[in-house]
GROMACS .gro file of C-alpha atoms in nm:
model
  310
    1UNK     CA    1  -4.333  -4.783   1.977
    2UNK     CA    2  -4.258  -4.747   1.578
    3UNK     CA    3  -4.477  -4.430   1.467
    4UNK     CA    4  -4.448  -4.217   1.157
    5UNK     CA    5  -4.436  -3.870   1.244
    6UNK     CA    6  -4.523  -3.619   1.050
    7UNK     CA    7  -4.250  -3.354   0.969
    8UNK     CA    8  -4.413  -3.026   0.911
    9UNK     CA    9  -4.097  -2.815   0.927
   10UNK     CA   10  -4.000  -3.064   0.604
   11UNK     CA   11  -4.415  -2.964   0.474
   12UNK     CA   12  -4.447  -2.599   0.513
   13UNK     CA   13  -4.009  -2.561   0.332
   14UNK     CA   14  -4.149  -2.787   0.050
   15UNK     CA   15  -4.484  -2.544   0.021
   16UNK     CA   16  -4.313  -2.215   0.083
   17UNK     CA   17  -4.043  -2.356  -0.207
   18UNK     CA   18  -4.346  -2.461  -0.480
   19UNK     CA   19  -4.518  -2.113  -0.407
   20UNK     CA   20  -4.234  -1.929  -0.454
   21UNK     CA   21  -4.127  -2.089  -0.785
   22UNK     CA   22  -4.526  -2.063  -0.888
   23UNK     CA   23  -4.518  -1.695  -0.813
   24UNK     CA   24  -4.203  -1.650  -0.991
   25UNK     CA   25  -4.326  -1.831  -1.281
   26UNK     CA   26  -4.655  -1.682  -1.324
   27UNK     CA   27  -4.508  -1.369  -1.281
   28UNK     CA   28  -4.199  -1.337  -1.510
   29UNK     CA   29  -4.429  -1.451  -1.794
   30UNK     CA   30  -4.582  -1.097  -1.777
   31UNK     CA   31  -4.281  -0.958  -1.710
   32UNK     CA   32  -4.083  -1.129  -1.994
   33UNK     CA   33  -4.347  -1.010  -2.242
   34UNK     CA   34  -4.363  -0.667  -2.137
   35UNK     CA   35  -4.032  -0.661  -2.168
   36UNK     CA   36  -4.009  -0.820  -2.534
   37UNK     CA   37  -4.244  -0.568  -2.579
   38UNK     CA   38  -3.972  -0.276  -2.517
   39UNK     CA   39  -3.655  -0.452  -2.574
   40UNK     CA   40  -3.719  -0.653  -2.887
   41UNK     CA   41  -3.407  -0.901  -2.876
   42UNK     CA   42  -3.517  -1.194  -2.728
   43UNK     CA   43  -3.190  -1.433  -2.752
   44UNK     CA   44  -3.007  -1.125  -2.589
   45UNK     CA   45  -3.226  -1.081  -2.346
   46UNK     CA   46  -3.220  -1.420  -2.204
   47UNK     CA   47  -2.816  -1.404  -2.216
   48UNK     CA   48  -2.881  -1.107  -1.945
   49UNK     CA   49  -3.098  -1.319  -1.732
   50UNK     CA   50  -2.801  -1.563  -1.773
   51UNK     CA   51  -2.543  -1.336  -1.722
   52UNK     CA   52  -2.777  -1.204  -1.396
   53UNK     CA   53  -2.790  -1.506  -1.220
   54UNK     CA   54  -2.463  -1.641  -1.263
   55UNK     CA   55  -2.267  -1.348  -1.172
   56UNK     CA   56  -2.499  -1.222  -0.867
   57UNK     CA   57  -2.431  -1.609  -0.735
   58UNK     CA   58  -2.108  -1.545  -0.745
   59UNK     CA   59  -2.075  -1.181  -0.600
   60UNK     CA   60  -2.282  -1.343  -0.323
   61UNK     CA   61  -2.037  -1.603  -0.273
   62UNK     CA   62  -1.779  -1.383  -0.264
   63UNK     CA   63  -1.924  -1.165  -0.022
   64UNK     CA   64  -2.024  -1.418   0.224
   65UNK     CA   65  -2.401  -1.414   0.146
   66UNK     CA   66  -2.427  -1.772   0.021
   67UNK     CA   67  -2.218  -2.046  -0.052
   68UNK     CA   68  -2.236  -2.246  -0.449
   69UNK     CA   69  -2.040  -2.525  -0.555
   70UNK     CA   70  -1.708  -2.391  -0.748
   71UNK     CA   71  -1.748  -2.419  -1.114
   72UNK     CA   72  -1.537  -2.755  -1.194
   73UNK     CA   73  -1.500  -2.904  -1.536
   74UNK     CA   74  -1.577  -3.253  -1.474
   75UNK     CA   75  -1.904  -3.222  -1.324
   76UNK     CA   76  -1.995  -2.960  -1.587
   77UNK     CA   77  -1.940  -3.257  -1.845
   78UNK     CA   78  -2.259  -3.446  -1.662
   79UNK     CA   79  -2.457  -3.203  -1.788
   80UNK     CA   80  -2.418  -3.244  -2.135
   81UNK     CA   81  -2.551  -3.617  -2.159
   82UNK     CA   82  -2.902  -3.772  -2.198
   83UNK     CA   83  -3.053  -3.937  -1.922
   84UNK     CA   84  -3.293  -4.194  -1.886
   85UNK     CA   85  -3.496  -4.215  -1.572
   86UNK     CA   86  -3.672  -4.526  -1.479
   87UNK     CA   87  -3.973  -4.416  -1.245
   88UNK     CA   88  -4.289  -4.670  -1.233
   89UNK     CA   89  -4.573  -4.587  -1.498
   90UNK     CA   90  -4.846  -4.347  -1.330
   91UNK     CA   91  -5.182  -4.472  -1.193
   92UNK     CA   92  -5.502  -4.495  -1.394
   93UNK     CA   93  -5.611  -4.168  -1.175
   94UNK     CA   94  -5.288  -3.983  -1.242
   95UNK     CA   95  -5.320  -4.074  -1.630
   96UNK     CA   96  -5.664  -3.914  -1.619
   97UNK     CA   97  -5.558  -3.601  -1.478
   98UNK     CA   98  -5.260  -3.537  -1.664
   99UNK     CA   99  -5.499  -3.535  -1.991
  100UNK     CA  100  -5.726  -3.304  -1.835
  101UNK     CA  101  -5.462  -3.054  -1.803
  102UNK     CA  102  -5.366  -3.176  -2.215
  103UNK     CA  103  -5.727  -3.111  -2.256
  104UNK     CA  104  -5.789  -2.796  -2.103
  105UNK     CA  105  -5.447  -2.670  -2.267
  106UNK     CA  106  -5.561  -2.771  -2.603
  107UNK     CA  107  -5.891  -2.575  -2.616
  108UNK     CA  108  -5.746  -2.282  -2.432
  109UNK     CA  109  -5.466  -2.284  -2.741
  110UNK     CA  110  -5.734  -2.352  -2.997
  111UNK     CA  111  -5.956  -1.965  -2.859
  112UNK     CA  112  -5.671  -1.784  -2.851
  113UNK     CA  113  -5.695  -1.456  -3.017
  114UNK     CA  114  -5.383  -1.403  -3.088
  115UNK     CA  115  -5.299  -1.729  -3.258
  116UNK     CA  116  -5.029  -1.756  -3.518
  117UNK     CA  117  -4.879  -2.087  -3.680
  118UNK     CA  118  -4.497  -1.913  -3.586
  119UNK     CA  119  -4.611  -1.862  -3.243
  120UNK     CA  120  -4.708  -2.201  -3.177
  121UNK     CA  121  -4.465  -2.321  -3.387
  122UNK     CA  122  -4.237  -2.196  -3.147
  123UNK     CA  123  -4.473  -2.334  -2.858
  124UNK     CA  124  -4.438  -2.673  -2.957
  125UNK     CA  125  -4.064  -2.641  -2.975
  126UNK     CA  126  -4.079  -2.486  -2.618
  127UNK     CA  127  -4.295  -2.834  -2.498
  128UNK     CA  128  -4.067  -3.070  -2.624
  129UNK     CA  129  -3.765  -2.942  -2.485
  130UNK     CA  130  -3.921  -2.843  -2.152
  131UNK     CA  131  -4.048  -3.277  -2.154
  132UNK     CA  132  -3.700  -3.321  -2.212
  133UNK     CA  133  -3.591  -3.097  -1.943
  134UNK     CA  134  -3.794  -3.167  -1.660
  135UNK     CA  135  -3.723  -3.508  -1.622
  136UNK     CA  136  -3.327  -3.449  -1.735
  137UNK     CA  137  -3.294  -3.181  -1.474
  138UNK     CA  138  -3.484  -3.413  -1.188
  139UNK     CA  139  -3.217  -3.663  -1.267
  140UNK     CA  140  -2.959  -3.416  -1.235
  141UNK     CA  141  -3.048  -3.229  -0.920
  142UNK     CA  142  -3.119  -3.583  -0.699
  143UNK     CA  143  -2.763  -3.790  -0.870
  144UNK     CA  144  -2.483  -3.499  -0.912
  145UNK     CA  145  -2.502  -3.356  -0.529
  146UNK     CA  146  -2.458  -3.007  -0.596
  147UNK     CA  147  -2.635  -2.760  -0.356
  148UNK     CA  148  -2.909  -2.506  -0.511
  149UNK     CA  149  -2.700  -2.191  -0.567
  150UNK     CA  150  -2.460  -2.481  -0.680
  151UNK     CA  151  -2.713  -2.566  -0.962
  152UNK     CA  152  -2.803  -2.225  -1.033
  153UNK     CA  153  -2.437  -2.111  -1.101
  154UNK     CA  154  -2.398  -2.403  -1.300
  155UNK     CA  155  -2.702  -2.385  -1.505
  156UNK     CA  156  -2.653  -2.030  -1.602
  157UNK     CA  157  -2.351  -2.003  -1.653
  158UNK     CA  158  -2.309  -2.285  -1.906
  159UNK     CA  159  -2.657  -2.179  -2.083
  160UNK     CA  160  -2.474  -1.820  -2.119
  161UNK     CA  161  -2.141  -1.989  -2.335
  162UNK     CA  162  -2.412  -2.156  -2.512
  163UNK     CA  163  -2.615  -1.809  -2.632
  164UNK     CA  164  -2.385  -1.691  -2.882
  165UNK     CA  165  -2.453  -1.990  -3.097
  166UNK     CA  166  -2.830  -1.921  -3.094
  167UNK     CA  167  -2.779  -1.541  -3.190
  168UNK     CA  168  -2.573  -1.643  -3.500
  169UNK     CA  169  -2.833  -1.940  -3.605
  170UNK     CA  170  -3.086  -1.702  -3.545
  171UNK     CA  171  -2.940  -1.398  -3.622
  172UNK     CA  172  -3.056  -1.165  -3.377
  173UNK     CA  173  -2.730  -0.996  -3.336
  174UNK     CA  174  -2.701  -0.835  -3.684
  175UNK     CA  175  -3.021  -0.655  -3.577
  176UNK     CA  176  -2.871  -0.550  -3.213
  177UNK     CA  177  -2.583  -0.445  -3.376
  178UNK     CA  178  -2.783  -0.248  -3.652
  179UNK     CA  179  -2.953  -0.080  -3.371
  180UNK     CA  180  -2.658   0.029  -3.228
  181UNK     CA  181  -2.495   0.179  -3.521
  182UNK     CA  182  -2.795   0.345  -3.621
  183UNK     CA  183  -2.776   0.509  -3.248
  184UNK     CA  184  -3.190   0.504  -3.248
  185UNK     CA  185  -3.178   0.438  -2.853
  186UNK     CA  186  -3.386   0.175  -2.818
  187UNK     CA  187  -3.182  -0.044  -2.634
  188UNK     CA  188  -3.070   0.156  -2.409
  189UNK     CA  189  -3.423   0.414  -2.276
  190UNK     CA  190  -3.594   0.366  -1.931
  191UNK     CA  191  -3.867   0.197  -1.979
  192UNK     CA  192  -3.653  -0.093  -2.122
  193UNK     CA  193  -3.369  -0.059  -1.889
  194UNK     CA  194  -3.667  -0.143  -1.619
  195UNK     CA  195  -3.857  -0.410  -1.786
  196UNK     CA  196  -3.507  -0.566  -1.887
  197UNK     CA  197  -3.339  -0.534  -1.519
  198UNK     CA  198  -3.668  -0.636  -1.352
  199UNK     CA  199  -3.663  -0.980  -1.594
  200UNK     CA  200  -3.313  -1.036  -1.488
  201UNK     CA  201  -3.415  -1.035  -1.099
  202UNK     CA  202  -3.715  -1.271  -1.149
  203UNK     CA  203  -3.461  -1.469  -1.381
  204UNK     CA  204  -3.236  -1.520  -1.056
  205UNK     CA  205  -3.476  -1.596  -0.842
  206UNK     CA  206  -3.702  -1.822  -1.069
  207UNK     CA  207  -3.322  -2.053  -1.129
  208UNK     CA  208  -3.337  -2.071  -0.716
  209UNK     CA  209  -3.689  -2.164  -0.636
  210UNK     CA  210  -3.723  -2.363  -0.953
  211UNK     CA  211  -3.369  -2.615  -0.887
  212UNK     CA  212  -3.506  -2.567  -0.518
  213UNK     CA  213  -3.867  -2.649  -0.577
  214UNK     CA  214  -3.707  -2.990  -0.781
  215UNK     CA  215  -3.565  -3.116  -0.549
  216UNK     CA  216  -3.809  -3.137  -0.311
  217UNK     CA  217  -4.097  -3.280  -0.541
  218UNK     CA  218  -4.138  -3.527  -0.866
  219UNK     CA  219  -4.048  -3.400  -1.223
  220UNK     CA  220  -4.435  -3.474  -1.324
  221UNK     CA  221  -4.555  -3.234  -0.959
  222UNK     CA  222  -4.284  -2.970  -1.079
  223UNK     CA  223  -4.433  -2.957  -1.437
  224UNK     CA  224  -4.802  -2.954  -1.307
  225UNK     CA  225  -4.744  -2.708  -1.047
  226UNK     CA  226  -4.575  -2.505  -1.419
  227UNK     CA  227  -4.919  -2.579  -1.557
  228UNK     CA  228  -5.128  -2.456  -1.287
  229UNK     CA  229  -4.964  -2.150  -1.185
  230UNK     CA  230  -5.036  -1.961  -1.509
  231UNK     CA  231  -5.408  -1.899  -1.421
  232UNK     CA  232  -5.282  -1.561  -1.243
  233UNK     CA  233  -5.039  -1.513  -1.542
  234UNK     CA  234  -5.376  -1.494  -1.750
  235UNK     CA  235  -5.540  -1.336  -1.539
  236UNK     CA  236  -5.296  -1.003  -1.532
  237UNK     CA  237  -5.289  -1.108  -1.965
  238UNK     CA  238  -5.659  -1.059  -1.938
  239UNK     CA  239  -5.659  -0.711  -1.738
  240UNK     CA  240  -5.355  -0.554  -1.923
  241UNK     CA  241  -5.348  -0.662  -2.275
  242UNK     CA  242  -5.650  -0.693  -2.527
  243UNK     CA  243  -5.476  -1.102  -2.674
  244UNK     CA  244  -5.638  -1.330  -2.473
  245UNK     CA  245  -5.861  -1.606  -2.535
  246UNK     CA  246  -6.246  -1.586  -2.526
  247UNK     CA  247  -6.519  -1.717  -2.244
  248UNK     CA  248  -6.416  -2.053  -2.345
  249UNK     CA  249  -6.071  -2.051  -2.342
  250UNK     CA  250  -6.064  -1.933  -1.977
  251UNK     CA  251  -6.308  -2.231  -1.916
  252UNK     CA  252  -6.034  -2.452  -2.027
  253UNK     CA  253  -5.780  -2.290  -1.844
  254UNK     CA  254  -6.014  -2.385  -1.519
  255UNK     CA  255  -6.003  -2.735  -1.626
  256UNK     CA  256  -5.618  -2.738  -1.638
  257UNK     CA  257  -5.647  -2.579  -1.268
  258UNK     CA  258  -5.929  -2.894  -1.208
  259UNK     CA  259  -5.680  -3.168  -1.352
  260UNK     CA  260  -5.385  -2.990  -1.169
  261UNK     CA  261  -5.556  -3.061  -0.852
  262UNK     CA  262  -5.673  -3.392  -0.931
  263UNK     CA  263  -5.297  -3.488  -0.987
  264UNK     CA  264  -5.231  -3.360  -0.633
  265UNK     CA  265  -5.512  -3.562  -0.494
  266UNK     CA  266  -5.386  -3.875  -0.696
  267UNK     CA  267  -4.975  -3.871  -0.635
  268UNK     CA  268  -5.053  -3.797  -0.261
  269UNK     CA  269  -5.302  -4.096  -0.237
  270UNK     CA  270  -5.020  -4.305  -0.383
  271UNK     CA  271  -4.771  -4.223  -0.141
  272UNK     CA  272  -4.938  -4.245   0.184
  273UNK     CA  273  -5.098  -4.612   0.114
  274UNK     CA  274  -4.756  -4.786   0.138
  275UNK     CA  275  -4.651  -4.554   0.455
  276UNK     CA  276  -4.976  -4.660   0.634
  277UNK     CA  277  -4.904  -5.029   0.531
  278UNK     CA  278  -4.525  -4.969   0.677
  279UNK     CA  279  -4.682  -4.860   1.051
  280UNK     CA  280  -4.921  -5.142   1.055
  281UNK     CA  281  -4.595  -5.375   0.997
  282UNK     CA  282  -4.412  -5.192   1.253
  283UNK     CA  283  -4.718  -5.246   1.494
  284UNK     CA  284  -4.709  -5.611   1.409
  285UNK     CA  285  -4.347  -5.658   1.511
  286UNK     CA  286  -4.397  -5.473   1.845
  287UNK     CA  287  -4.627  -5.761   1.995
  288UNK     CA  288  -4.417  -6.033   1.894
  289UNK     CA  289  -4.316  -6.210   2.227
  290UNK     CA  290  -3.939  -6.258   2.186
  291UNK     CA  291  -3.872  -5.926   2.284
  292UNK     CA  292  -3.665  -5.840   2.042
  293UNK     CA  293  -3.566  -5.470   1.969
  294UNK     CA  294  -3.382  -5.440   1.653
  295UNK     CA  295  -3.692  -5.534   1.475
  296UNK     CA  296  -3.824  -5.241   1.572
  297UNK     CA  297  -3.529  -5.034   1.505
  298UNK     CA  298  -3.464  -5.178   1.182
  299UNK     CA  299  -3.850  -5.123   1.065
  300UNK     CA  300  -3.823  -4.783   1.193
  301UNK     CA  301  -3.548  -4.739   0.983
  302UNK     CA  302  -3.707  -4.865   0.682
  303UNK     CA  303  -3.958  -4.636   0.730
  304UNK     CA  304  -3.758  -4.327   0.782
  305UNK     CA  305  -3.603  -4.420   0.423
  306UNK     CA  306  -3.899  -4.439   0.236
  307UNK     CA  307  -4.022  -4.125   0.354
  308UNK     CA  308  -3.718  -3.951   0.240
  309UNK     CA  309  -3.773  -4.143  -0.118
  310UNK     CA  310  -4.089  -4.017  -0.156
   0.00000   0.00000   0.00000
């Protein structure tokens, strides 16, 4: 008899995977700014995470600890395009919930006291690349078959040849070089070489759960789950530092938590209508009189595919 069974080995990898990326996430946003805080060079900073995660996949690969895809020209050229990826347009409920998490975003933004036109300029930079990159990287990790330390060397490694070319537009490294001249020993005291080292570890393991995390869900539940992880990034803002937003803002942030959860209610609705419509098919074919087996085997088979699709 055609059944759909329910794989929870499949569930609780795909859970443990979100939650580690939303941990990750949440967390190295603290860590990153205390950091900033004590090592003031952001562009070389996030070369170290680079350099981090790249060479530690390596050394593990070399040391038997994991295995990554070698680093081959030709498939590091596919990363360079645009892609265009045709999914179907959301539901009416999914709509809604995405612009309760806009909403909720929006006022928490507008009570924040520590609101600057540079920082948000900078904001707004950050959300249209990461639209661009969410749905560009989905594309990537389900079409170019590279495993997840495979992605994570790649990723890292390329986005490290690429720093250089930010510190000169931006000019960060006439100021790291001034502070090494001037021997004032910034860069190099404890409480940096901590904050700095401890960013670099989250940066590693952020690049795994987060290529990890997209493969196993949509670019839209990847970017929500983003969303919705920061409450206990606020939260630790809100006990450690005095810039936060107000009563209201943290209201907001709870509807971005509200909307996040309405997604999940509305994408999992979605999927499990045309699986329950596939085993009331498969049921139909069973009690057809001809006796026929590869019906059943083929249905089952259909099935078994669009699971794996969703």
């Amino acid at each position: 008899m055609a059944s759909i069974r329910f794989d929870s080995s499949k569930h609780y990898a795909t859970s443990s995977l979100v939650i580690g990326y939303a941990l990750c996430s949440s967390l190295l946003a603290v860590i990153n700014k205390f950091a900033i805080t004590k090592f003031n060079y952001p562009g070389l900073l996030t070369a170290l995470q680079y350099l981090t995660s790249a060479l530690g996949v390596w050394v593990l690969g070399k040391l038997g600890f994991l295995h990554h895809d070698p680093f081959v020209y030709d498939t590091a050229k596919k990363f360079m395009p645009a892609a265009v990826v045709k999914q179907p347009c959301p539901s009416k409920l999914t709509f809604l919930s995405l612009l309760i998490i806009l909403g909720g975003s929006v006022g928490y933004v507008a009570t924040d006291s520590g609101f600057t036109l540079t920082a948000y300029s900078w904001a707004f930079a950050y959300l249209i690349t990461i639209t661009t990159e969410m749905v560009y990287i989905k594309h990537m990790v389900m079409n170019l078959g590279l495993n997840t330390w495979g992605f994570v060397f790649y990723n890292n490694l390329l986005s490290l040849m690429m720093a250089p070319v930010f510190w000169i537009i931006t000019g960060e490294y006439a100021d790291v070089f001034a502070a090494v001249g001037a021997s004032s020993g910034n860069l190099f005291e404890l409480t940096a070489f901590v904050a700095v080292s401890l960013s670099c570890v989250f940066g590693l393991l952020i690049s795994f759960f987060g290529f990890a995390a997209r493969k196993a869900i949509s670019a839209t539940a990847f970017t929500v789950t983003g969303v919705v992880n920061k409450f206990l990034t606020v939260l630790i803002n809100v006990l450690i530092w005095d810039k936060h937003a107000g009563p209201f803002g943290l209201v907001c942030l709870l509807l971005t938590l509200a909307g996040g959860v309405l997604y999940q209610q509305s994408v999992t609705g979605a999927t499990s209508a045309p699986l329950q419509r596939d085993s009331a098919e498969s049921k139909m074919m069973i009690t057809e009189p001809d006796g026929n087996d590869h019906g059943d085997e083929d249905e089952e088979k259909g099935i078994s595919d669009k699971i794996s699709g969703v």
